[in-house]
Amino acid sequence: MASQQRILLIILSATVVSFVSSFQAVDRHASVARHAKSRPRRTDSIEGRSRRSIVVVAATDEKMSDVDEYLNPVTEILSNFMQKDDDGGGGGADKIDPLAGIDFGAPKISKLPIETLAAALDAELYEKEWFVTGNVNPIYFDDAFQFQDPDVKLTGIEEYARGVTKIFDQASSRAEIISCVVNDDGVPNTITVTWRLSGRVNITPKGLPIKPYICYTDFTVSEDNGLVVFQEDRFDVPGWDILLSALFPFLIGKITKEAAPEVEPRVVVMPKMSGAKKAGIFDGVLQQLGL
């Protein structure tokens, strides 16, 4: 009981830190905005960094050692309370690797038009929801791929995949894709995914619920090889809101923001991947015939 009280106290302290950090970031944003009103909106702007969240990509082991850098002190505190592999039923060294079926060394896809790549990512993400499952398709990602959100930075698509698999409860978590389109906000070589996050995170022995909220993922695509080289996640609620909603659900809609609405189902079709192979002499004709 004392241990649970200690965990609650630390999480509440982290909430306060997150709350203060959010306001400090807003103050910094206001100061910067006065000197940069004409600057086009970027996904790595102060606005994006002011959005704090505990629901972040963790690393692949209990110590989160694969994180390159913590951008938010709250995340570093909460990483100490990640569930161990043997929490809630054991497993240890004999635990089955949930990503064993993924070939992280698979050949990369050839360069595609960015609109085709966006459609392909839409179809794959809609089916696999790898933002929470970790069931990525490595063929779309450069070997030097990097991830960043308001809390952490890490390098490598396998490290990212194992991180999300570890932090999200796989029985309940969802990443429901709303859209995946080429960015139209003037940010070049960028595909933006809008999605709804829900479920639980594996923080504390019993886990913490996630009040559903909207996330925005920006994929930066290399001009050279057409692969995703960088991913940045943004959120529509600050970290203190998420923490308070998890600890005190009765505050949802009163002090904290309402949960994001349900996502309407879509019909998503995988595009023809003509850029994934060398063009044959009859490829143009076959494409016109829909074959």
Tab-separated table of C-alpha atoms in Angstrom:
chain	number	residue	atom	x	y	z
A	1	MET	CA	0.000	0.000	0.000
A	2	ALA	CA	2.824	2.373	0.867
A	3	SER	CA	4.451	1.595	-2.461
A	4	GLN	CA	1.249	2.454	-4.348
A	5	GLN	CA	0.933	5.714	-2.435
A	6	ARG	CA	4.536	6.569	-3.306
A	7	ILE	CA	3.881	5.919	-7.004
A	8	LEU	CA	0.748	8.062	-6.898
A	9	LEU	CA	2.635	10.883	-5.190
A	10	ILE	CA	5.391	10.811	-7.810
A	11	ILE	CA	2.876	10.757	-10.671
A	12	LEU	CA	1.009	13.686	-9.138
A	13	SER	CA	4.318	15.528	-8.819
A	14	ALA	CA	5.009	14.756	-12.451
A	15	THR	CA	1.600	16.198	-13.315
A	16	VAL	CA	2.527	19.455	-11.624
A	17	VAL	CA	5.872	19.544	-13.447
A	18	SER	CA	4.127	18.868	-16.746
A	19	PHE	CA	1.552	21.573	-16.056
A	20	VAL	CA	4.259	24.131	-15.302
A	21	SER	CA	6.333	23.018	-18.303
A	22	SER	CA	3.342	23.497	-20.592
A	23	PHE	CA	2.856	27.085	-19.453
A	24	GLN	CA	6.572	27.802	-19.724
A	25	ALA	CA	6.522	26.500	-23.282
A	26	VAL	CA	3.510	28.680	-24.088
A	27	ASP	CA	5.367	31.715	-22.703
A	28	ARG	CA	8.377	30.871	-24.867
A	29	HIS	CA	6.119	30.469	-27.865
A	30	ALA	CA	4.533	33.880	-27.305
A	31	SER	CA	7.963	35.474	-27.110
A	32	VAL	CA	9.196	33.775	-30.263
A	33	ALA	CA	5.965	34.493	-32.118
A	34	ARG	CA	6.423	38.240	-31.696
A	35	HIS	CA	9.652	38.004	-33.697
A	36	ALA	CA	8.555	35.414	-36.237
A	37	LYS	CA	4.976	36.158	-37.251
A	38	SER	CA	5.736	35.647	-40.914
A	39	ARG	CA	7.575	32.356	-40.485
A	40	PRO	CA	5.739	29.391	-42.101
A	41	ARG	CA	4.444	26.751	-39.732
A	42	ARG	CA	6.830	23.825	-39.266
A	43	THR	CA	6.226	20.563	-37.468
A	44	ASP	CA	9.291	21.245	-35.308
A	45	SER	CA	8.101	24.686	-34.186
A	46	ILE	CA	7.798	25.880	-30.600
A	47	GLU	CA	4.060	25.304	-30.924
A	48	GLY	CA	4.645	21.622	-31.582
A	49	ARG	CA	7.140	21.282	-28.760
A	50	SER	CA	4.775	22.897	-26.241
A	51	ARG	CA	2.444	19.932	-26.410
A	52	ARG	CA	3.512	17.598	-23.619
A	53	SER	CA	2.363	14.015	-23.250
A	54	ILE	CA	3.199	10.985	-21.157
A	55	VAL	CA	2.059	8.719	-23.975
A	56	VAL	CA	5.347	8.616	-25.809
A	57	VAL	CA	7.577	6.122	-27.477
A	58	ALA	CA	9.574	4.267	-24.871
A	59	ALA	CA	12.737	2.295	-25.486
A	60	THR	CA	13.261	-1.402	-25.927
A	61	ASP	CA	14.355	-2.333	-22.429
A	62	GLU	CA	13.284	-1.564	-18.864
A	63	LYS	CA	15.795	1.278	-18.541
A	64	MET	CA	14.668	2.934	-21.795
A	65	SER	CA	18.346	2.988	-22.808
A	66	ASP	CA	17.568	3.339	-26.525
A	67	VAL	CA	16.186	6.838	-26.062
A	68	ASP	CA	18.720	9.282	-27.497
A	69	GLU	CA	17.499	12.237	-25.476
A	70	TYR	CA	14.716	13.155	-23.067
A	71	LEU	CA	13.086	16.443	-24.032
A	72	ASN	CA	10.630	16.397	-21.138
A	73	PRO	CA	11.706	15.682	-17.511
A	74	VAL	CA	8.274	14.223	-16.756
A	75	THR	CA	8.886	11.416	-19.229
A	76	GLU	CA	12.202	10.580	-17.610
A	77	ILE	CA	10.485	10.328	-14.220
A	78	LEU	CA	7.670	8.141	-15.506
A	79	SER	CA	10.078	5.825	-17.341
A	80	ASN	CA	11.089	4.463	-13.943
A	81	PHE	CA	7.580	3.029	-13.559
A	82	MET	CA	7.376	1.119	-16.816
A	83	GLN	CA	6.097	-2.408	-16.299
A	84	LYS	CA	8.770	-5.107	-16.425
A	85	ASP	CA	8.490	-7.978	-18.866
A	86	ASP	CA	7.387	-10.310	-16.089
A	87	ASP	CA	4.726	-7.983	-14.623
A	88	GLY	CA	1.332	-9.590	-14.410
A	89	GLY	CA	2.182	-13.153	-15.269
A	90	GLY	CA	5.837	-13.680	-15.940
A	91	GLY	CA	7.541	-14.694	-19.132
A	92	GLY	CA	11.075	-13.411	-18.670
A	93	ALA	CA	13.631	-14.793	-21.086
A	94	ASP	CA	11.091	-17.249	-22.541
A	95	LYS	CA	8.705	-14.492	-23.593
A	96	ILE	CA	7.755	-14.633	-27.274
A	97	ASP	CA	9.014	-11.718	-29.348
A	98	PRO	CA	5.866	-9.961	-30.664
A	99	LEU	CA	7.849	-8.538	-33.592
A	100	ALA	CA	9.566	-11.774	-34.596
A	101	GLY	CA	7.699	-11.808	-37.903
A	102	ILE	CA	9.160	-8.493	-39.073
A	103	ASP	CA	12.269	-8.524	-41.263
A	104	PHE	CA	13.959	-5.299	-40.225
A	105	GLY	CA	16.641	-5.924	-42.839
A	106	ALA	CA	14.205	-6.236	-45.742
A	107	PRO	CA	15.085	-4.410	-48.995
A	108	LYS	CA	13.721	-0.885	-49.165
A	109	ILE	CA	11.018	0.143	-51.571
A	110	SER	CA	12.068	2.081	-54.670
A	111	LYS	CA	11.246	5.766	-54.810
A	112	LEU	CA	7.541	6.493	-55.290
A	113	PRO	CA	5.618	9.682	-56.007
A	114	ILE	CA	4.906	11.150	-52.577
A	115	GLU	CA	1.138	10.903	-53.171
A	116	THR	CA	1.487	7.172	-53.821
A	117	LEU	CA	3.663	6.752	-50.736
A	118	ALA	CA	1.046	8.576	-48.639
A	119	ALA	CA	-1.681	6.258	-49.940
A	120	ALA	CA	0.448	3.170	-49.237
A	121	LEU	CA	1.212	4.311	-45.685
A	122	ASP	CA	-2.481	5.061	-45.180
A	123	ALA	CA	-3.454	1.515	-46.190
A	124	GLU	CA	-0.761	-0.152	-44.106
A	125	LEU	CA	-1.323	1.992	-41.016
A	126	TYR	CA	-5.092	1.544	-41.226
A	127	GLU	CA	-4.617	-2.209	-41.125
A	128	LYS	CA	-1.622	-2.574	-38.788
A	129	GLU	CA	-1.946	0.476	-36.472
A	130	TRP	CA	1.810	0.318	-35.894
A	131	PHE	CA	1.845	3.569	-33.904
A	132	VAL	CA	0.772	1.374	-30.974
A	133	THR	CA	1.353	-2.220	-32.123
A	134	GLY	CA	4.892	-1.727	-33.432
A	135	ASN	CA	3.962	-3.916	-36.417
A	136	VAL	CA	5.807	-1.669	-38.846
A	137	ASN	CA	6.753	-2.306	-42.449
A	138	PRO	CA	10.472	-1.381	-42.544
A	139	ILE	CA	10.583	-1.096	-46.349
A	140	TYR	CA	9.337	2.512	-46.140
A	141	PHE	CA	11.964	3.721	-43.651
A	142	ASP	CA	15.515	4.864	-44.180
A	143	ASP	CA	18.272	3.133	-42.180
A	144	ALA	CA	18.982	6.489	-40.510
A	145	PHE	CA	15.330	6.984	-39.494
A	146	GLN	CA	14.796	9.165	-36.421
A	147	PHE	CA	11.746	9.717	-34.227
A	148	GLN	CA	10.862	12.685	-32.061
A	149	ASP	CA	7.870	13.861	-30.069
A	150	PRO	CA	7.646	16.568	-27.370
A	151	ASP	CA	9.235	14.161	-24.901
A	152	VAL	CA	11.925	11.971	-26.466
A	153	LYS	CA	14.213	11.382	-29.423
A	154	LEU	CA	15.355	7.989	-30.681
A	155	THR	CA	17.041	6.504	-33.747
A	156	GLY	CA	16.114	3.424	-35.769
A	157	ILE	CA	12.826	1.986	-36.979
A	158	GLU	CA	13.320	-1.233	-34.998
A	159	GLU	CA	13.963	0.764	-31.822
A	160	TYR	CA	10.782	2.729	-32.490
A	161	ALA	CA	8.727	-0.413	-33.128
A	162	ARG	CA	9.920	-2.163	-29.985
A	163	GLY	CA	9.376	0.998	-27.976
A	164	VAL	CA	5.696	1.391	-28.829
A	165	THR	CA	5.105	-2.339	-28.407
A	166	LYS	CA	6.485	-2.084	-24.889
A	167	ILE	CA	4.729	1.058	-23.708
A	168	PHE	CA	1.221	0.390	-25.046
A	169	ASP	CA	-1.046	-2.319	-23.676
A	170	GLN	CA	-1.518	-4.536	-26.706
A	171	ALA	CA	-4.911	-5.846	-25.608
A	172	SER	CA	-6.624	-2.453	-25.512
A	173	SER	CA	-4.623	0.201	-27.339
A	174	ARG	CA	-5.717	1.554	-30.717
A	175	ALA	CA	-4.256	3.926	-33.285
A	176	GLU	CA	-7.257	4.594	-35.504
A	177	ILE	CA	-6.172	6.352	-38.688
A	178	ILE	CA	-8.348	9.282	-39.724
A	179	SER	CA	-6.273	10.439	-42.685
A	180	CYS	CA	-2.803	10.133	-44.215
A	181	VAL	CA	-2.116	12.788	-46.830
A	182	VAL	CA	0.631	14.895	-48.335
A	183	ASN	CA	1.019	17.955	-46.092
A	184	ASP	CA	-0.688	21.034	-47.525
A	185	ASP	CA	0.585	23.544	-44.943
A	186	GLY	CA	3.626	24.517	-46.985
A	187	VAL	CA	5.944	21.949	-45.376
A	188	PRO	CA	7.809	20.239	-48.242
A	189	ASN	CA	8.382	16.482	-48.569
A	190	THR	CA	6.035	15.754	-45.660
A	191	ILE	CA	3.166	13.321	-45.173
A	192	THR	CA	0.854	14.049	-42.249
A	193	VAL	CA	-1.166	11.357	-40.490
A	194	THR	CA	-4.108	12.278	-38.261
A	195	TRP	CA	-5.132	9.538	-35.857
A	196	ARG	CA	-6.984	8.790	-32.613
A	197	LEU	CA	-5.079	7.214	-29.736
A	198	SER	CA	-6.852	5.195	-27.041
A	199	GLY	CA	-6.255	2.268	-24.677
A	200	ARG	CA	-3.742	1.968	-21.847
A	201	VAL	CA	-0.026	2.528	-21.263
A	202	ASN	CA	2.138	0.144	-19.271
A	203	ILE	CA	3.101	2.627	-16.568
A	204	THR	CA	2.619	1.473	-12.926
A	205	PRO	CA	1.780	-2.189	-12.212
A	206	LYS	CA	-1.861	-1.806	-13.255
A	207	GLY	CA	-1.245	0.526	-16.168
A	208	LEU	CA	-2.807	3.911	-16.855
A	209	PRO	CA	-5.830	4.494	-19.102
A	210	ILE	CA	-5.527	6.797	-22.095
A	211	LYS	CA	-8.359	9.250	-22.572
A	212	PRO	CA	-8.811	9.122	-26.363
A	213	TYR	CA	-7.183	12.092	-28.067
A	214	ILE	CA	-5.993	13.144	-31.523
A	215	CYS	CA	-2.387	12.789	-32.655
A	216	TYR	CA	-0.641	14.217	-35.696
A	217	THR	CA	2.331	12.379	-37.162
A	218	ASP	CA	4.573	14.116	-39.686
A	219	PHE	CA	6.697	11.850	-41.894
A	220	THR	CA	9.606	13.623	-43.588
A	221	VAL	CA	10.448	11.950	-46.898
A	222	SER	CA	13.958	12.015	-48.353
A	223	GLU	CA	14.226	13.710	-51.733
A	224	ASP	CA	17.057	11.343	-52.635
A	225	ASN	CA	15.564	7.899	-52.046
A	226	GLY	CA	11.894	8.536	-51.236
A	227	LEU	CA	12.131	6.855	-47.822
A	228	VAL	CA	10.882	8.194	-44.504
A	229	VAL	CA	13.869	9.676	-42.672
A	230	PHE	CA	12.136	11.462	-39.802
A	231	GLN	CA	8.909	11.171	-37.814
A	232	GLU	CA	7.562	13.756	-35.418
A	233	ASP	CA	4.407	13.305	-33.341
A	234	ARG	CA	2.214	16.129	-32.050
A	235	PHE	CA	-0.850	15.992	-29.795
A	236	ASP	CA	-4.027	18.017	-29.400
A	237	VAL	CA	-3.901	17.943	-25.583
A	238	PRO	CA	-1.084	18.813	-23.132
A	239	GLY	CA	0.528	16.245	-20.853
A	240	TRP	CA	-1.051	17.534	-17.643
A	241	ASP	CA	-4.503	17.002	-19.194
A	242	ILE	CA	-3.655	13.391	-20.071
A	243	LEU	CA	-2.269	12.676	-16.597
A	244	LEU	CA	-5.213	14.205	-14.753
A	245	SER	CA	-7.666	12.360	-16.999
A	246	ALA	CA	-5.883	9.061	-16.295
A	247	LEU	CA	-5.747	9.549	-12.527
A	248	PHE	CA	-9.091	11.310	-12.049
A	249	PRO	CA	-11.508	10.325	-14.843
A	250	PHE	CA	-14.323	12.332	-13.231
A	251	LEU	CA	-12.464	15.503	-14.306
A	252	ILE	CA	-12.852	14.672	-18.008
A	253	GLY	CA	-14.995	17.286	-19.670
A	254	LYS	CA	-14.928	19.497	-16.575
A	255	ILE	CA	-11.324	20.493	-16.004
A	256	THR	CA	-9.762	18.400	-18.740
A	257	LYS	CA	-10.747	18.159	-22.378
A	258	GLU	CA	-13.464	15.792	-23.554
A	259	ALA	CA	-12.366	12.511	-25.115
A	260	ALA	CA	-11.901	12.595	-28.882
A	261	PRO	CA	-14.973	11.319	-30.759
A	262	GLU	CA	-15.127	7.871	-32.306
A	263	VAL	CA	-13.509	7.443	-35.715
A	264	GLU	CA	-15.778	6.659	-38.641
A	265	PRO	CA	-14.639	3.581	-40.600
A	266	ARG	CA	-13.199	4.132	-44.077
A	267	VAL	CA	-12.578	2.019	-47.146
A	268	VAL	CA	-8.814	2.145	-47.703
A	269	VAL	CA	-7.236	0.653	-50.820
A	270	MET	CA	-3.565	-0.119	-51.331
A	271	PRO	CA	-2.302	1.816	-54.394
A	272	LYS	CA	-0.489	0.260	-57.300
A	273	MET	CA	3.184	0.325	-56.386
A	274	SER	CA	4.631	0.779	-59.883
A	275	GLY	CA	7.611	2.647	-58.428
A	276	ALA	CA	8.543	-0.380	-56.353
A	277	LYS	CA	10.042	-2.238	-59.305
A	278	LYS	CA	11.765	-1.584	-62.576
A	279	ALA	CA	9.293	-0.738	-65.291
A	280	GLY	CA	8.755	-3.453	-67.864
A	281	ILE	CA	7.938	-2.894	-71.496
A	282	PHE	CA	4.230	-3.649	-71.000
A	283	ASP	CA	3.790	-1.993	-67.581
A	284	GLY	CA	2.099	1.130	-68.937
A	285	VAL	CA	-0.414	-0.894	-70.953
A	286	LEU	CA	-1.172	-3.260	-68.079
A	287	GLN	CA	-1.684	-0.344	-65.737
A	288	GLN	CA	-4.201	1.248	-68.051
A	289	LEU	CA	-6.048	-2.078	-68.181
A	290	GLY	CA	-6.072	-2.203	-64.370
A	291	LEU	CA	-3.965	-5.353	-64.276
